[in-house]
Amino acid sequence: MKTFYGTHLPNPLMLGTAQYPSPAILERAFRESGAGVAAVSLRRESGAGQTFWQMIRELGVLILPNTAGCHTVKEAVTTAHMAREVFETPWIKLELIGHTDSLQPDVFQLVEAARILTEDGFQVFPYTTDDLIVGERLLEAGCEVLMPWGAPIGSGRGLNNEYALRAMRVEFPDVPLVIDAGIGLPSHAAHAMELGYDAVLLNTAVARAGDPQMMARAMARAIEAGMLAHQADPIEPRDMAEPSTPVIGKAFLS
Amino acid sequence: MKIVLNGAPHDVCAQTLSELLEECGFSGRVATAVNESFVASSLRISHKLADGDRVEVVAPMQGG
């Protein structure tokens, strides 16, 4: 498995911490999935922040703070600085939202913010589209990880553009690639791993499932299955049947 | 002094950012920004506030 800015992950699942029915269920989902990375955010302190921080620390996982909801470079950069201080990590999941309904990243501002933050010592995990040229620009800006969307955040639609995601894998063979957003089912996560992606970041699919703990387990197993399948060098699909049982030696009975 | 703290108007005695945090009961792990610019925790004690400043105090929260 590739490293993320020099860090080995225990497994390829990065799990968000939002929208769970309760903190206890969040904790169980993490334990059940074995996820090694927790996505977190910053919001105005209303008293709940310190309890949440304590719980996340006790999970013993790596912390990936995000800049969710930021629409400008300045906003994202300021948020990243605040996150680095609060969470004591140079990692930042850089989100720069360009469209309110689809939450599609504003890739132009994303590249600019990635450059500023990299120069400032951050290790940027950019939430991006599946556009190859944007990917190249992000790498030029100093990113060592790319996180293309599978589908819009929270939509649960899976991998909307398999062709583009395949192309991205081929174009950037040595770059850790993470499918971030859009996963709804374990089969989607397995699909991402079968394509050779290095990790999957998901949240809603687990947190909003009827049984988040069980879904967390299902996701972890699907991700492992997909990863093993990719490593096992799967067969190519073909149009016509090819008998798997040997033809030679069949008894002549007609 | 009148400031805006996390979007709400406040009338405070504090002259610096660290005094403001104390006056408003913030403790633990928070990060601060004044007028949309990050202020590191080590600089709060020397950061003088001015009338009309917009102060943001944020803390860890659930995210995806």
PDB file of N, CA and C in Angstrom, chain A residues 72-157:
ATOM      1  N   THR A  72     -14.061  30.131  -0.527  1.00  0.00           N
ATOM      2  CA  THR A  72     -13.000  31.006  -1.044  1.00  0.00           C
ATOM      3  C   THR A  72     -11.642  30.494  -0.559  1.00  0.00           C
ATOM      4  N   VAL A  73     -10.596  30.876  -1.289  1.00  0.00           N
ATOM      5  CA  VAL A  73      -9.233  30.492  -0.927  1.00  0.00           C
ATOM      6  C   VAL A  73      -8.904  30.997   0.473  1.00  0.00           C
ATOM      7  N   LYS A  74      -9.246  32.245   0.734  1.00  0.00           N
ATOM      8  CA  LYS A  74      -8.910  32.851   2.033  1.00  0.00           C
ATOM      9  C   LYS A  74      -9.559  32.093   3.184  1.00  0.00           C
ATOM     10  N   GLU A  75     -10.829  31.790   2.989  1.00  0.00           N
ATOM     11  CA  GLU A  75     -11.585  31.047   4.010  1.00  0.00           C
ATOM     12  C   GLU A  75     -10.955  29.678   4.267  1.00  0.00           C
ATOM     13  N   ALA A  76     -10.603  28.991   3.179  1.00  0.00           N
ATOM     14  CA  ALA A  76     -10.046  27.636   3.298  1.00  0.00           C
ATOM     15  C   ALA A  76      -8.669  27.680   3.970  1.00  0.00           C
ATOM     16  N   VAL A  77      -7.862  28.677   3.597  1.00  0.00           N
ATOM     17  CA  VAL A  77      -6.514  28.779   4.163  1.00  0.00           C
ATOM     18  C   VAL A  77      -6.598  29.097   5.667  1.00  0.00           C
ATOM     19  N   THR A  78      -7.463  30.029   6.022  1.00  0.00           N
ATOM     20  CA  THR A  78      -7.628  30.358   7.451  1.00  0.00           C
ATOM     21  C   THR A  78      -8.126  29.142   8.226  1.00  0.00           C
ATOM     22  N   THR A  79      -9.093  28.441   7.661  1.00  0.00           N
ATOM     23  CA  THR A  79      -9.629  27.238   8.321  1.00  0.00           C
ATOM     24  C   THR A  79      -8.533  26.190   8.494  1.00  0.00           C
ATOM     25  N   ALA A  80      -7.699  26.030   7.469  1.00  0.00           N
ATOM     26  CA  ALA A  80      -6.607  25.049   7.541  1.00  0.00           C
ATOM     27  C   ALA A  80      -5.646  25.392   8.671  1.00  0.00           C
ATOM     28  N   HIS A  81      -5.343  26.660   8.815  1.00  0.00           N
ATOM     29  CA  HIS A  81      -4.442  27.074   9.899  1.00  0.00           C
ATOM     30  C   HIS A  81      -5.059  26.785  11.260  1.00  0.00           C
ATOM     31  N   MET A  82      -6.334  27.077  11.393  1.00  0.00           N
ATOM     32  CA  MET A  82      -7.005  26.807  12.667  1.00  0.00           C
ATOM     33  C   MET A  82      -7.027  25.306  12.939  1.00  0.00           C
ATOM     34  N   ALA A  83      -7.259  24.521  11.879  1.00  0.00           N
ATOM     35  CA  ALA A  83      -7.315  23.064  12.044  1.00  0.00           C
ATOM     36  C   ALA A  83      -5.955  22.503  12.446  1.00  0.00           C
ATOM     37  N   ARG A  84      -4.907  23.040  11.864  1.00  0.00           N
ATOM     38  CA  ARG A  84      -3.559  22.540  12.181  1.00  0.00           C
ATOM     39  C   ARG A  84      -3.236  22.773  13.655  1.00  0.00           C
ATOM     40  N   GLU A  85      -3.674  23.915  14.149  1.00  0.00           N
ATOM     41  CA  GLU A  85      -3.402  24.208  15.557  1.00  0.00           C
ATOM     42  C   GLU A  85      -4.244  23.342  16.493  1.00  0.00           C
ATOM     43  N   VAL A  86      -5.515  23.214  16.160  1.00  0.00           N
ATOM     44  CA  VAL A  86      -6.415  22.467  17.052  1.00  0.00           C
ATOM     45  C   VAL A  86      -6.114  20.969  17.033  1.00  0.00           C
ATOM     46  N   PHE A  87      -5.904  20.428  15.845  1.00  0.00           N
ATOM     47  CA  PHE A  87      -5.753  18.975  15.727  1.00  0.00           C
ATOM     48  C   PHE A  87      -4.292  18.525  15.717  1.00  0.00           C
ATOM     49  N   GLU A  88      -3.393  19.467  15.720  1.00  0.00           N
ATOM     50  CA  GLU A  88      -1.960  19.172  15.769  1.00  0.00           C
ATOM     51  C   GLU A  88      -1.521  18.208  14.676  1.00  0.00           C
ATOM     52  N   THR A  89      -1.966  18.509  13.449  1.00  0.00           N
ATOM     53  CA  THR A  89      -1.545  17.697  12.314  1.00  0.00           C
ATOM     54  C   THR A  89      -1.350  18.597  11.095  1.00  0.00           C
ATOM     55  N   PRO A  90      -0.361  18.288  10.265  1.00  0.00           N
ATOM     56  CA  PRO A  90      -0.206  19.050   9.020  1.00  0.00           C
ATOM     57  C   PRO A  90      -1.182  18.580   7.930  1.00  0.00           C
ATOM     58  N   TRP A  91      -1.890  17.480   8.186  1.00  0.00           N
ATOM     59  CA  TRP A  91      -2.841  16.974   7.187  1.00  0.00           C
ATOM     60  C   TRP A  91      -4.047  17.899   7.099  1.00  0.00           C
ATOM     61  N   ILE A  92      -4.480  18.155   5.861  1.00  0.00           N
ATOM     62  CA  ILE A  92      -5.719  18.913   5.682  1.00  0.00           C
ATOM     63  C   ILE A  92      -6.454  18.388   4.456  1.00  0.00           C
ATOM     64  N   LYS A  93      -7.711  18.024   4.670  1.00  0.00           N
ATOM     65  CA  LYS A  93      -8.555  17.657   3.530  1.00  0.00           C
ATOM     66  C   LYS A  93      -9.118  18.953   2.994  1.00  0.00           C
ATOM     67  N   LEU A  94      -8.575  19.351   1.859  1.00  0.00           N
ATOM     68  CA  LEU A  94      -8.898  20.667   1.309  1.00  0.00           C
ATOM     69  C   LEU A  94     -10.159  20.590   0.454  1.00  0.00           C
ATOM     70  N   GLU A  95     -11.209  21.205   0.967  1.00  0.00           N
ATOM     71  CA  GLU A  95     -12.479  21.287   0.231  1.00  0.00           C
ATOM     72  C   GLU A  95     -12.722  22.738  -0.099  1.00  0.00           C
ATOM     73  N   LEU A  96     -12.917  23.010  -1.374  1.00  0.00           N
ATOM     74  CA  LEU A  96     -13.316  24.353  -1.800  1.00  0.00           C
ATOM     75  C   LEU A  96     -14.541  24.189  -2.673  1.00  0.00           C
ATOM     76  N   ILE A  97     -15.670  24.505  -2.095  1.00  0.00           N
ATOM     77  CA  ILE A  97     -16.930  24.212  -2.756  1.00  0.00           C
ATOM     78  C   ILE A  97     -17.248  25.284  -3.795  1.00  0.00           C
ATOM     79  N   GLY A  98     -17.599  24.804  -4.991  1.00  0.00           N
ATOM     80  CA  GLY A  98     -17.896  25.734  -6.081  1.00  0.00           C
ATOM     81  C   GLY A  98     -19.363  25.802  -6.425  1.00  0.00           C
ATOM     82  N   HIS A  99     -20.107  24.760  -6.076  1.00  0.00           N
ATOM     83  CA  HIS A  99     -21.513  24.722  -6.470  1.00  0.00           C
ATOM     84  C   HIS A  99     -22.351  24.243  -5.305  1.00  0.00           C
ATOM     85  N   THR A 100     -23.379  25.009  -4.995  1.00  0.00           N
ATOM     86  CA  THR A 100     -24.150  24.754  -3.779  1.00  0.00           C
ATOM     87  C   THR A 100     -24.918  23.435  -3.820  1.00  0.00           C
ATOM     88  N   ASP A 101     -25.484  23.099  -4.977  1.00  0.00           N
ATOM     89  CA  ASP A 101     -26.317  21.896  -5.039  1.00  0.00           C
ATOM     90  C   ASP A 101     -25.500  20.618  -5.160  1.00  0.00           C
ATOM     91  N   SER A 102     -24.468  20.648  -5.982  1.00  0.00           N
ATOM     92  CA  SER A 102     -23.690  19.427  -6.217  1.00  0.00           C
ATOM     93  C   SER A 102     -22.482  19.343  -5.290  1.00  0.00           C
ATOM     94  N   LEU A 103     -22.173  20.429  -4.591  1.00  0.00           N
ATOM     95  CA  LEU A 103     -20.951  20.535  -3.783  1.00  0.00           C
ATOM     96  C   LEU A 103     -19.711  20.198  -4.605  1.00  0.00           C
ATOM     97  N   GLN A 104     -19.815  20.475  -5.900  1.00  0.00           N
ATOM     98  CA  GLN A 104     -18.661  20.245  -6.779  1.00  0.00           C
ATOM     99  C   GLN A 104     -17.535  21.188  -6.389  1.00  0.00           C
ATOM    100  N   PRO A 105     -16.290  20.654  -6.317  1.00  0.00           N
ATOM    101  CA  PRO A 105     -15.184  21.528  -5.954  1.00  0.00           C
ATOM    102  C   PRO A 105     -14.944  22.621  -6.995  1.00  0.00           C
ATOM    103  N   ASP A 106     -14.557  23.798  -6.509  1.00  0.00           N
ATOM    104  CA  ASP A 106     -14.076  24.855  -7.391  1.00  0.00           C
ATOM    105  C   ASP A 106     -12.597  24.577  -7.609  1.00  0.00           C
ATOM    106  N   VAL A 107     -12.287  23.910  -8.706  1.00  0.00           N
ATOM    107  CA  VAL A 107     -10.931  23.393  -8.890  1.00  0.00           C
ATOM    108  C   VAL A 107      -9.900  24.501  -9.104  1.00  0.00           C
ATOM    109  N   PHE A 108     -10.339  25.658  -9.568  1.00  0.00           N
ATOM    110  CA  PHE A 108      -9.401  26.761  -9.797  1.00  0.00           C
ATOM    111  C   PHE A 108      -8.894  27.303  -8.458  1.00  0.00           C
ATOM    112  N   GLN A 109      -9.854  27.528  -7.570  1.00  0.00           N
ATOM    113  CA  GLN A 109      -9.468  27.986  -6.226  1.00  0.00           C
ATOM    114  C   GLN A 109      -8.752  26.875  -5.456  1.00  0.00           C
ATOM    115  N   LEU A 110      -9.139  25.643  -5.739  1.00  0.00           N
ATOM    116  CA  LEU A 110      -8.536  24.499  -5.055  1.00  0.00           C
ATOM    117  C   LEU A 110      -7.028  24.448  -5.304  1.00  0.00           C
ATOM    118  N   VAL A 111      -6.643  24.609  -6.570  1.00  0.00           N
ATOM    119  CA  VAL A 111      -5.219  24.568  -6.931  1.00  0.00           C
ATOM    120  C   VAL A 111      -4.472  25.719  -6.248  1.00  0.00           C
ATOM    121  N   GLU A 112      -5.081  26.887  -6.249  1.00  0.00           N
ATOM    122  CA  GLU A 112      -4.432  28.052  -5.632  1.00  0.00           C
ATOM    123  C   GLU A 112      -4.245  27.835  -4.121  1.00  0.00           C
ATOM    124  N   ALA A 113      -5.289  27.357  -3.468  1.00  0.00           N
ATOM    125  CA  ALA A 113      -5.202  27.134  -2.018  1.00  0.00           C
ATOM    126  C   ALA A 113      -4.204  26.020  -1.711  1.00  0.00           C
ATOM    127  N   ALA A 114      -4.177  24.993  -2.558  1.00  0.00           N
ATOM    128  CA  ALA A 114      -3.244  23.879  -2.343  1.00  0.00           C
ATOM    129  C   ALA A 114      -1.803  24.382  -2.393  1.00  0.00           C
ATOM    130  N   ARG A 115      -1.528  25.303  -3.313  1.00  0.00           N
ATOM    131  CA  ARG A 115      -0.170  25.839  -3.441  1.00  0.00           C
ATOM    132  C   ARG A 115       0.202  26.650  -2.193  1.00  0.00           C
ATOM    133  N   ILE A 116      -0.712  27.493  -1.776  1.00  0.00           N
ATOM    134  CA  ILE A 116      -0.450  28.334  -0.587  1.00  0.00           C
ATOM    135  C   ILE A 116      -0.205  27.454   0.633  1.00  0.00           C
ATOM    136  N   LEU A 117      -1.037  26.461   0.806  1.00  0.00           N
ATOM    137  CA  LEU A 117      -0.936  25.625   2.011  1.00  0.00           C
ATOM    138  C   LEU A 117       0.311  24.739   1.971  1.00  0.00           C
ATOM    139  N   THR A 118       0.638  24.211   0.801  1.00  0.00           N
ATOM    140  CA  THR A 118       1.837  23.382   0.693  1.00  0.00           C
ATOM    141  C   THR A 118       3.078  24.196   1.046  1.00  0.00           C
ATOM    142  N   GLU A 119       3.117  25.429   0.522  1.00  0.00           N
ATOM    143  CA  GLU A 119       4.264  26.304   0.831  1.00  0.00           C
ATOM    144  C   GLU A 119       4.347  26.608   2.325  1.00  0.00           C
ATOM    145  N   ASP A 120       3.195  26.501   2.981  1.00  0.00           N
ATOM    146  CA  ASP A 120       3.142  26.775   4.416  1.00  0.00           C
ATOM    147  C   ASP A 120       3.361  25.521   5.250  1.00  0.00           C
ATOM    148  N   GLY A 121       3.738  24.422   4.596  1.00  0.00           N
ATOM    149  CA  GLY A 121       4.075  23.214   5.337  1.00  0.00           C
ATOM    150  C   GLY A 121       2.933  22.234   5.547  1.00  0.00           C
ATOM    151  N   PHE A 122       1.774  22.517   4.960  1.00  0.00           N
ATOM    152  CA  PHE A 122       0.657  21.574   5.086  1.00  0.00           C
ATOM    153  C   PHE A 122       0.844  20.383   4.157  1.00  0.00           C
ATOM    154  N   GLN A 123       0.236  19.262   4.538  1.00  0.00           N
ATOM    155  CA  GLN A 123       0.173  18.094   3.666  1.00  0.00           C
ATOM    156  C   GLN A 123      -1.271  17.989   3.200  1.00  0.00           C
ATOM    157  N   VAL A 124      -1.479  18.361   1.936  1.00  0.00           N
ATOM    158  CA  VAL A 124      -2.831  18.617   1.449  1.00  0.00           C
ATOM    159  C   VAL A 124      -3.441  17.372   0.801  1.00  0.00           C
ATOM    160  N   PHE A 125      -4.646  17.051   1.221  1.00  0.00           N
ATOM    161  CA  PHE A 125      -5.469  16.005   0.609  1.00  0.00           C
ATOM    162  C   PHE A 125      -6.595  16.740  -0.129  1.00  0.00           C
ATOM    163  N   PRO A 126      -6.429  16.995  -1.428  1.00  0.00           N
ATOM    164  CA  PRO A 126      -7.420  17.822  -2.114  1.00  0.00           C
ATOM    165  C   PRO A 126      -8.641  17.015  -2.567  1.00  0.00           C
ATOM    166  N   TYR A 127      -9.804  17.490  -2.150  1.00  0.00           N
ATOM    167  CA  TYR A 127     -11.069  16.931  -2.655  1.00  0.00           C
ATOM    168  C   TYR A 127     -11.297  17.549  -4.027  1.00  0.00           C
ATOM    169  N   THR A 128     -11.172  16.726  -5.063  1.00  0.00           N
ATOM    170  CA  THR A 128     -11.170  17.261  -6.423  1.00  0.00           C
ATOM    171  C   THR A 128     -12.158  16.484  -7.298  1.00  0.00           C
ATOM    172  N   THR A 129     -12.217  16.882  -8.569  1.00  0.00           N
ATOM    173  CA  THR A 129     -13.035  16.126  -9.517  1.00  0.00           C
ATOM    174  C   THR A 129     -12.139  15.055 -10.154  1.00  0.00           C
ATOM    175  N   ASP A 130     -12.678  14.371 -11.151  1.00  0.00           N
ATOM    176  CA  ASP A 130     -11.885  13.341 -11.821  1.00  0.00           C
ATOM    177  C   ASP A 130     -11.142  13.896 -13.043  1.00  0.00           C
ATOM    178  N   ASP A 131     -10.958  15.204 -13.099  1.00  0.00           N
ATOM    179  CA  ASP A 131     -10.293  15.846 -14.237  1.00  0.00           C
ATOM    180  C   ASP A 131      -8.773  15.649 -14.143  1.00  0.00           C
ATOM    181  N   LEU A 132      -8.203  15.102 -15.217  1.00  0.00           N
ATOM    182  CA  LEU A 132      -6.771  14.781 -15.212  1.00  0.00           C
ATOM    183  C   LEU A 132      -5.888  16.017 -15.118  1.00  0.00           C
ATOM    184  N   ILE A 133      -6.286  17.056 -15.812  1.00  0.00           N
ATOM    185  CA  ILE A 133      -5.434  18.247 -15.848  1.00  0.00           C
ATOM    186  C   ILE A 133      -5.433  18.933 -14.483  1.00  0.00           C
ATOM    187  N   VAL A 134      -6.581  18.945 -13.865  1.00  0.00           N
ATOM    188  CA  VAL A 134      -6.636  19.491 -12.495  1.00  0.00           C
ATOM    189  C   VAL A 134      -5.743  18.657 -11.580  1.00  0.00           C
ATOM    190  N   GLY A 135      -5.787  17.341 -11.772  1.00  0.00           N
ATOM    191  CA  GLY A 135      -4.918  16.468 -10.988  1.00  0.00           C
ATOM    192  C   GLY A 135      -3.451  16.835 -11.172  1.00  0.00           C
ATOM    193  N   GLU A 136      -3.065  17.052 -12.407  1.00  0.00           N
ATOM    194  CA  GLU A 136      -1.672  17.450 -12.682  1.00  0.00           C
ATOM    195  C   GLU A 136      -1.322  18.760 -12.003  1.00  0.00           C
ATOM    196  N   ARG A 137      -2.240  19.713 -12.087  1.00  0.00           N
ATOM    197  CA  ARG A 137      -1.994  21.036 -11.467  1.00  0.00           C
ATOM    198  C   ARG A 137      -1.853  20.903  -9.957  1.00  0.00           C
ATOM    199  N   LEU A 138      -2.660  20.044  -9.374  1.00  0.00           N
ATOM    200  CA  LEU A 138      -2.585  19.855  -7.913  1.00  0.00           C
ATOM    201  C   LEU A 138      -1.237  19.238  -7.520  1.00  0.00           C
ATOM    202  N   LEU A 139      -0.765  18.306  -8.338  1.00  0.00           N
ATOM    203  CA  LEU A 139       0.541  17.698  -8.052  1.00  0.00           C
ATOM    204  C   LEU A 139       1.643  18.747  -8.201  1.00  0.00           C
ATOM    205  N   GLU A 140       1.519  19.561  -9.250  1.00  0.00           N
ATOM    206  CA  GLU A 140       2.498  20.647  -9.437  1.00  0.00           C
ATOM    207  C   GLU A 140       2.479  21.620  -8.253  1.00  0.00           C
ATOM    208  N   ALA A 141       1.301  21.785  -7.677  1.00  0.00           N
ATOM    209  CA  ALA A 141       1.162  22.701  -6.530  1.00  0.00           C
ATOM    210  C   ALA A 141       1.741  22.107  -5.252  1.00  0.00           C
ATOM    211  N   GLY A 142       2.106  20.826  -5.321  1.00  0.00           N
ATOM    212  CA  GLY A 142       2.756  20.217  -4.168  1.00  0.00           C
ATOM    213  C   GLY A 142       1.970  19.105  -3.487  1.00  0.00           C
ATOM    214  N   CYS A 143       0.763  18.831  -3.979  1.00  0.00           N
ATOM    215  CA  CYS A 143      -0.022  17.736  -3.383  1.00  0.00           C
ATOM    216  C   CYS A 143       0.646  16.400  -3.700  1.00  0.00           C
ATOM    217  N   GLU A 144       0.647  15.504  -2.741  1.00  0.00           N
ATOM    218  CA  GLU A 144       1.182  14.158  -2.959  1.00  0.00           C
ATOM    219  C   GLU A 144       0.087  13.105  -2.846  1.00  0.00           C
ATOM    220  N   VAL A 145      -1.149  13.557  -2.759  1.00  0.00           N
ATOM    221  CA  VAL A 145      -2.325  12.689  -2.709  1.00  0.00           C
ATOM    222  C   VAL A 145      -3.413  13.384  -3.519  1.00  0.00           C
ATOM    223  N   LEU A 146      -4.232  12.608  -4.231  1.00  0.00           N
ATOM    224  CA  LEU A 146      -5.393  13.187  -4.906  1.00  0.00           C
ATOM    225  C   LEU A 146      -6.645  12.454  -4.432  1.00  0.00           C
ATOM    226  N   MET A 147      -7.714  13.216  -4.237  1.00  0.00           N
ATOM    227  CA  MET A 147      -8.965  12.607  -3.785  1.00  0.00           C
ATOM    228  C   MET A 147     -10.127  12.997  -4.699  1.00  0.00           C
ATOM    229  N   PRO A 148     -10.235  12.307  -5.841  1.00  0.00           N
ATOM    230  CA  PRO A 148     -11.355  12.605  -6.734  1.00  0.00           C
ATOM    231  C   PRO A 148     -12.686  12.105  -6.164  1.00  0.00           C
ATOM    232  N   TRP A 149     -13.747  12.829  -6.500  1.00  0.00           N
ATOM    233  CA  TRP A 149     -15.070  12.388  -6.071  1.00  0.00           C
ATOM    234  C   TRP A 149     -15.523  11.190  -6.898  1.00  0.00           C
ATOM    235  N   GLY A 150     -16.277  10.306  -6.250  1.00  0.00           N
ATOM    236  CA  GLY A 150     -16.950   9.246  -6.991  1.00  0.00           C
ATOM    237  C   GLY A 150     -18.264   9.790  -7.512  1.00  0.00           C
ATOM    238  N   ALA A 151     -18.941  10.529  -6.672  1.00  0.00           N
ATOM    239  CA  ALA A 151     -20.227  11.173  -6.986  1.00  0.00           C
ATOM    240  C   ALA A 151     -20.381  12.298  -5.956  1.00  0.00           C
ATOM    241  N   PRO A 152     -21.381  13.173  -6.135  1.00  0.00           N
ATOM    242  CA  PRO A 152     -21.541  14.259  -5.158  1.00  0.00           C
ATOM    243  C   PRO A 152     -21.647  13.757  -3.710  1.00  0.00           C
ATOM    244  N   ILE A 153     -21.120  14.563  -2.808  1.00  0.00           N
ATOM    245  CA  ILE A 153     -21.098  14.236  -1.379  1.00  0.00           C
ATOM    246  C   ILE A 153     -22.494  13.853  -0.892  1.00  0.00           C
ATOM    247  N   GLY A 154     -22.581  12.726  -0.234  1.00  0.00           N
ATOM    248  CA  GLY A 154     -23.852  12.315   0.368  1.00  0.00           C
ATOM    249  C   GLY A 154     -24.856  11.735  -0.598  1.00  0.00           C
ATOM    250  N   SER A 155     -24.508  11.660  -1.891  1.00  0.00           N
ATOM    251  CA  SER A 155     -25.496  11.205  -2.883  1.00  0.00           C
ATOM    252  C   SER A 155     -25.615   9.688  -2.919  1.00  0.00           C
ATOM    253  N   GLY A 156     -24.587   8.980  -2.514  1.00  0.00           N
ATOM    254  CA  GLY A 156     -24.651   7.518  -2.508  1.00  0.00           C
ATOM    255  C   GLY A 156     -24.775   6.898  -3.891  1.00  0.00           C
ATOM    256  N   ARG A 157     -24.324   7.616  -4.902  1.00  0.00           N
ATOM    257  CA  ARG A 157     -24.483   7.135  -6.277  1.00  0.00           C
ATOM    258  C   ARG A 157     -23.330   6.252  -6.750  1.00  0.00           C
TER     259      ARG A 157
END
